[in-house]
C-alpha cells in the first residue's frame, strides 16, 4: 500500500512537495529512507526532494550518511545523481570523503553514465579536493579529453571553472 508521502511524490511538482514536507516534518525520516531504498517509482524522486528541502549539513541526514554512501554504487543514474547532490550539501568526515571520492571517480570515469550524473560526481570530487589538496592532481588528471569530450560545451566550461577554482585554492593553501 502506498504511503501518503509516496502518493504525493508521484502526483506533485517540486514546490508542492517541498510545501508538503514543511507541513509534515514527521515524514522526513521516511523521505530519507525512501531516497536510499530500491523503490523505482519513488526513490529517485525522494532523493530529488530531499536535497530540495534540506538545510546545509542537515542534522537529520547525518545519521544516514554511511548508508547513503554504502548504497550509492548500487543505484540507477538518476537516483545516484540526486544522492550526490545531497552529499554535496553535507560535511563529510575524512573516512567518508575517501570513500565518496573513490565512488565519484568511478562514476566520472564511466563515460556511458549520464552527463548530469558525471558532472555531479566531479563536483563532489572537487569539493573534497579543496579540503584535501593532495587529491587535486588526480582531479585535474581526470579532466583529460577522454572524460570530457563527450560532455556539452557548457558542462566542459563548468568543469574547467571548477578546476581553476581548485587550482587557486591549492595555490593559497601552499602559501
PDB file of C-alpha atoms in Angstrom:
ATOM      1  CA  UNK A   1       0.000   0.000   0.000  1.00  0.00           C
ATOM      2  CA  UNK A   2       1.243   3.436  -0.946  1.00  0.00           C
ATOM      3  CA  UNK A   3       2.051   5.834   1.913  1.00  0.00           C
ATOM      4  CA  UNK A   4       0.848   9.435   1.892  1.00  0.00           C
ATOM      5  CA  UNK A   5       4.386  10.582   1.063  1.00  0.00           C
ATOM      6  CA  UNK A   6       4.779   8.078  -1.796  1.00  0.00           C
ATOM      7  CA  UNK A   7       1.456   9.159  -3.274  1.00  0.00           C
ATOM      8  CA  UNK A   8       2.418  12.825  -3.038  1.00  0.00           C
ATOM      9  CA  UNK A   9       5.795  12.136  -4.690  1.00  0.00           C
ATOM     10  CA  UNK A  10       4.216  10.849  -7.880  1.00  0.00           C
ATOM     11  CA  UNK A  11       1.412  13.385  -8.294  1.00  0.00           C
ATOM     12  CA  UNK A  12       3.002  16.679  -7.252  1.00  0.00           C
ATOM     13  CA  UNK A  13       5.516  19.189  -8.563  1.00  0.00           C
ATOM     14  CA  UNK A  14       8.584  20.120  -6.519  1.00  0.00           C
ATOM     15  CA  UNK A  15       7.162  23.309  -4.977  1.00  0.00           C
ATOM     16  CA  UNK A  16       4.130  21.399  -3.727  1.00  0.00           C
ATOM     17  CA  UNK A  17       6.368  18.575  -2.469  1.00  0.00           C
ATOM     18  CA  UNK A  18       8.543  20.986  -0.500  1.00  0.00           C
ATOM     19  CA  UNK A  19       5.417  22.569   0.950  1.00  0.00           C
ATOM     20  CA  UNK A  20       4.161  19.090   1.867  1.00  0.00           C
ATOM     21  CA  UNK A  21       7.426  18.311   3.685  1.00  0.00           C
ATOM     22  CA  UNK A  22       7.306  21.618   5.578  1.00  0.00           C
ATOM     23  CA  UNK A  23       3.773  20.765   6.680  1.00  0.00           C
ATOM     24  CA  UNK A  24       4.718  17.176   7.559  1.00  0.00           C
ATOM     25  CA  UNK A  25       8.184  17.235   9.174  1.00  0.00           C
ATOM     26  CA  UNK A  26       7.341  13.893  10.766  1.00  0.00           C
ATOM     27  CA  UNK A  27       7.723  12.348   7.290  1.00  0.00           C
ATOM     28  CA  UNK A  28      11.359  13.441   6.889  1.00  0.00           C
ATOM     29  CA  UNK A  29      12.817  10.112   8.082  1.00  0.00           C
ATOM     30  CA  UNK A  30      10.520   8.285   5.674  1.00  0.00           C
ATOM     31  CA  UNK A  31      11.764  10.577   2.898  1.00  0.00           C
ATOM     32  CA  UNK A  32      15.400   9.747   3.674  1.00  0.00           C
ATOM     33  CA  UNK A  33      14.703   6.014   3.851  1.00  0.00           C
ATOM     34  CA  UNK A  34      12.770   6.172   0.601  1.00  0.00           C
ATOM     35  CA  UNK A  35      15.621   8.113  -1.045  1.00  0.00           C
ATOM     36  CA  UNK A  36      18.051   5.259  -0.337  1.00  0.00           C
ATOM     37  CA  UNK A  37      15.589   2.439  -0.981  1.00  0.00           C
ATOM     38  CA  UNK A  38      15.043   0.413  -4.146  1.00  0.00           C
ATOM     39  CA  UNK A  39      11.532   1.599  -4.899  1.00  0.00           C
ATOM     40  CA  UNK A  40      11.955   2.515  -8.543  1.00  0.00           C
ATOM     41  CA  UNK A  41       8.837   4.641  -8.774  1.00  0.00           C
ATOM     42  CA  UNK A  42       9.632   6.686  -5.666  1.00  0.00           C
ATOM     43  CA  UNK A  43      13.303   6.550  -4.667  1.00  0.00           C
ATOM     44  CA  UNK A  44      14.903   8.907  -7.165  1.00  0.00           C
ATOM     45  CA  UNK A  45      12.091  11.423  -6.635  1.00  0.00           C
ATOM     46  CA  UNK A  46      12.530  11.122  -2.868  1.00  0.00           C
ATOM     47  CA  UNK A  47      16.266  11.837  -3.230  1.00  0.00           C
ATOM     48  CA  UNK A  48      15.443  14.747  -5.551  1.00  0.00           C
ATOM     49  CA  UNK A  49      13.027  16.157  -2.999  1.00  0.00           C
ATOM     50  CA  UNK A  50      15.440  15.517  -0.129  1.00  0.00           C
ATOM     51  CA  UNK A  51      18.090  17.923  -1.375  1.00  0.00           C
ATOM     52  CA  UNK A  52      15.378  20.468  -2.124  1.00  0.00           C
ATOM     53  CA  UNK A  53      14.086  20.582   1.434  1.00  0.00           C
ATOM     54  CA  UNK A  54      17.236  20.023   3.483  1.00  0.00           C
ATOM     55  CA  UNK A  55      19.484  22.628   5.015  1.00  0.00           C
ATOM     56  CA  UNK A  56      23.271  22.587   4.583  1.00  0.00           C
ATOM     57  CA  UNK A  57      24.790  19.800   6.688  1.00  0.00           C
ATOM     58  CA  UNK A  58      21.293  18.882   7.853  1.00  0.00           C
ATOM     59  CA  UNK A  59      21.475  17.116  11.214  1.00  0.00           C
ATOM     60  CA  UNK A  60      18.511  14.923  10.259  1.00  0.00           C
ATOM     61  CA  UNK A  61      20.573  13.394   7.467  1.00  0.00           C
ATOM     62  CA  UNK A  62      23.884  12.942   9.326  1.00  0.00           C
ATOM     63  CA  UNK A  63      22.934   9.571  10.793  1.00  0.00           C
ATOM     64  CA  UNK A  64      22.156   8.272   7.278  1.00  0.00           C
ATOM     65  CA  UNK A  65      25.381   9.377   5.565  1.00  0.00           C
ATOM     66  CA  UNK A  66      27.105   5.994   5.838  1.00  0.00           C
ATOM     67  CA  UNK A  67      24.038   4.234   4.468  1.00  0.00           C
ATOM     68  CA  UNK A  68      23.784   6.718   1.581  1.00  0.00           C
ATOM     69  CA  UNK A  69      27.442   6.110   0.720  1.00  0.00           C
ATOM     70  CA  UNK A  70      27.057   2.336   1.019  1.00  0.00           C
ATOM     71  CA  UNK A  71      24.093   2.146  -1.356  1.00  0.00           C
ATOM     72  CA  UNK A  72      25.252   4.820  -3.807  1.00  0.00           C
ATOM     73  CA  UNK A  73      27.121   2.466  -6.200  1.00  0.00           C
ATOM     74  CA  UNK A  74      24.100   0.171  -6.495  1.00  0.00           C
ATOM     75  CA  UNK A  75      21.588   2.795  -7.604  1.00  0.00           C
ATOM     76  CA  UNK A  76      20.481   3.854 -11.074  1.00  0.00           C
ATOM     77  CA  UNK A  77      21.881   7.053 -12.615  1.00  0.00           C
ATOM     78  CA  UNK A  78      19.022   9.366 -11.631  1.00  0.00           C
ATOM     79  CA  UNK A  79      18.987   8.230  -8.007  1.00  0.00           C
ATOM     80  CA  UNK A  80      22.794   8.360  -7.787  1.00  0.00           C
ATOM     81  CA  UNK A  81      22.776  11.918  -9.132  1.00  0.00           C
ATOM     82  CA  UNK A  82      20.242  13.098  -6.565  1.00  0.00           C
ATOM     83  CA  UNK A  83      22.076  11.362  -3.695  1.00  0.00           C
ATOM     84  CA  UNK A  84      25.331  13.006  -4.808  1.00  0.00           C
ATOM     85  CA  UNK A  85      23.598  16.384  -4.618  1.00  0.00           C
ATOM     86  CA  UNK A  86      22.521  15.525  -1.060  1.00  0.00           C
ATOM     87  CA  UNK A  87      26.126  14.609  -0.176  1.00  0.00           C
ATOM     88  CA  UNK A  88      27.393  17.857  -1.733  1.00  0.00           C
ATOM     89  CA  UNK A  89      25.446  19.728   0.934  1.00  0.00           C
ATOM     90  CA  UNK A  90      26.815  17.658   3.813  1.00  0.00           C
ATOM     91  CA  UNK A  91      30.076  17.949   5.730  1.00  0.00           C
ATOM     92  CA  UNK A  92      31.717  14.546   5.472  1.00  0.00           C
ATOM     93  CA  UNK A  93      34.422  13.211   7.767  1.00  0.00           C
ATOM     94  CA  UNK A  94      37.777  12.145   6.299  1.00  0.00           C
ATOM     95  CA  UNK A  95      36.873   8.439   6.147  1.00  0.00           C
ATOM     96  CA  UNK A  96      33.665   9.143   4.277  1.00  0.00           C
ATOM     97  CA  UNK A  97      35.374  11.612   1.955  1.00  0.00           C
ATOM     98  CA  UNK A  98      37.860   8.983   0.789  1.00  0.00           C
ATOM     99  CA  UNK A  99      35.107   6.510   0.029  1.00  0.00           C
ATOM    100  CA  UNK A 100      32.937   9.122  -1.690  1.00  0.00           C
ATOM    101  CA  UNK A 101      35.898  10.338  -3.747  1.00  0.00           C
ATOM    102  CA  UNK A 102      36.516   6.773  -4.963  1.00  0.00           C
ATOM    103  CA  UNK A 103      32.842   6.265  -5.843  1.00  0.00           C
ATOM    104  CA  UNK A 104      32.716   9.599  -7.653  1.00  0.00           C
ATOM    105  CA  UNK A 105      35.895   8.763  -9.573  1.00  0.00           C
ATOM    106  CA  UNK A 106      34.341   5.526 -10.823  1.00  0.00           C
ATOM    107  CA  UNK A 107      31.151   7.340 -11.801  1.00  0.00           C
ATOM    108  CA  UNK A 108      33.138  10.060 -13.587  1.00  0.00           C
ATOM    109  CA  UNK A 109      35.310   7.588 -15.496  1.00  0.00           C
ATOM    110  CA  UNK A 110      32.325   5.638 -16.804  1.00  0.00           C
ATOM    111  CA  UNK A 111      31.593   7.806 -19.830  1.00  0.00           C
ATOM    112  CA  UNK A 112      28.384   5.907 -20.551  1.00  0.00           C
ATOM    113  CA  UNK A 113      26.849   7.410 -17.400  1.00  0.00           C
ATOM    114  CA  UNK A 114      24.537  10.351 -17.957  1.00  0.00           C
ATOM    115  CA  UNK A 115      26.367  13.695 -18.181  1.00  0.00           C
ATOM    116  CA  UNK A 116      24.413  15.143 -15.236  1.00  0.00           C
ATOM    117  CA  UNK A 117      25.464  12.228 -13.009  1.00  0.00           C
ATOM    118  CA  UNK A 118      29.085  12.531 -14.086  1.00  0.00           C
ATOM    119  CA  UNK A 119      29.008  16.311 -13.579  1.00  0.00           C
ATOM    120  CA  UNK A 120      27.696  15.972 -10.023  1.00  0.00           C
ATOM    121  CA  UNK A 121      30.274  13.290  -9.254  1.00  0.00           C
ATOM    122  CA  UNK A 122      33.023  15.605 -10.492  1.00  0.00           C
ATOM    123  CA  UNK A 123      31.598  18.489  -8.496  1.00  0.00           C
ATOM    124  CA  UNK A 124      31.823  16.426  -5.312  1.00  0.00           C
ATOM    125  CA  UNK A 125      35.364  15.322  -6.206  1.00  0.00           C
ATOM    126  CA  UNK A 126      36.365  18.982  -6.483  1.00  0.00           C
ATOM    127  CA  UNK A 127      34.715  19.806  -3.149  1.00  0.00           C
ATOM    128  CA  UNK A 128      36.680  17.013  -1.464  1.00  0.00           C
ATOM    129  CA  UNK A 129      39.890  18.029  -3.277  1.00  0.00           C
ATOM    130  CA  UNK A 130      39.558  21.550  -1.894  1.00  0.00           C
ATOM    131  CA  UNK A 131      39.692  20.099   1.597  1.00  0.00           C
ATOM    132  CA  UNK A 132      42.473  17.642   0.686  1.00  0.00           C
ATOM    133  CA  UNK A 133      44.771  19.446  -1.780  1.00  0.00           C
ATOM    134  CA  UNK A 134      46.776  16.270  -2.402  1.00  0.00           C
ATOM    135  CA  UNK A 135      43.771  14.986  -4.383  1.00  0.00           C
ATOM    136  CA  UNK A 136      43.738  17.979  -6.729  1.00  0.00           C
ATOM    137  CA  UNK A 137      46.373  16.442  -9.021  1.00  0.00           C
ATOM    138  CA  UNK A 138      44.186  13.363  -9.504  1.00  0.00           C
ATOM    139  CA  UNK A 139      41.110  15.512 -10.061  1.00  0.00           C
ATOM    140  CA  UNK A 140      42.941  17.572 -12.678  1.00  0.00           C
ATOM    141  CA  UNK A 141      44.179  14.407 -14.372  1.00  0.00           C
ATOM    142  CA  UNK A 142      40.618  13.130 -14.637  1.00  0.00           C
ATOM    143  CA  UNK A 143      39.643  16.177 -16.699  1.00  0.00           C
ATOM    144  CA  UNK A 144      41.521  14.886 -19.730  1.00  0.00           C
ATOM    145  CA  UNK A 145      39.800  14.694 -23.133  1.00  0.00           C
ATOM    146  CA  UNK A 146      38.903  11.020 -22.730  1.00  0.00           C
ATOM    147  CA  UNK A 147      36.451  12.028 -19.994  1.00  0.00           C
ATOM    148  CA  UNK A 148      35.293  15.484 -21.050  1.00  0.00           C
ATOM    149  CA  UNK A 149      34.974  15.328 -24.829  1.00  0.00           C
ATOM    150  CA  UNK A 150      31.571  13.646 -24.631  1.00  0.00           C
ATOM    151  CA  UNK A 151      30.179  16.465 -22.465  1.00  0.00           C
ATOM    152  CA  UNK A 152      28.454  19.588 -23.739  1.00  0.00           C
ATOM    153  CA  UNK A 153      30.499  22.767 -24.088  1.00  0.00           C
ATOM    154  CA  UNK A 154      28.594  24.297 -21.168  1.00  0.00           C
ATOM    155  CA  UNK A 155      29.429  21.385 -18.872  1.00  0.00           C
ATOM    156  CA  UNK A 156      33.071  21.381 -20.029  1.00  0.00           C
ATOM    157  CA  UNK A 157      33.287  25.106 -19.280  1.00  0.00           C
ATOM    158  CA  UNK A 158      31.857  24.480 -15.810  1.00  0.00           C
ATOM    159  CA  UNK A 159      34.389  21.677 -15.242  1.00  0.00           C
ATOM    160  CA  UNK A 160      37.259  23.973 -16.225  1.00  0.00           C
ATOM    161  CA  UNK A 161      35.926  26.735 -13.965  1.00  0.00           C
ATOM    162  CA  UNK A 162      35.836  24.293 -11.047  1.00  0.00           C
ATOM    163  CA  UNK A 163      39.412  23.245 -11.824  1.00  0.00           C
ATOM    164  CA  UNK A 164      40.551  26.881 -11.925  1.00  0.00           C
ATOM    165  CA  UNK A 165      38.960  27.453  -8.514  1.00  0.00           C
ATOM    166  CA  UNK A 166      40.636  24.291  -7.243  1.00  0.00           C
ATOM    167  CA  UNK A 167      43.985  25.463  -8.583  1.00  0.00           C
ATOM    168  CA  UNK A 168      43.552  28.823  -6.812  1.00  0.00           C
ATOM    169  CA  UNK A 169      42.634  27.054  -3.574  1.00  0.00           C
ATOM    170  CA  UNK A 170      45.751  24.872  -3.859  1.00  0.00           C
ATOM    171  CA  UNK A 171      47.969  27.931  -4.502  1.00  0.00           C
ATOM    172  CA  UNK A 172      46.504  29.687  -1.467  1.00  0.00           C
ATOM    173  CA  UNK A 173      46.992  26.533   0.619  1.00  0.00           C
ATOM    174  CA  UNK A 174      50.701  26.373  -0.322  1.00  0.00           C
ATOM    175  CA  UNK A 175      51.371  29.994   0.677  1.00  0.00           C
TER     176      UNK A 175
END
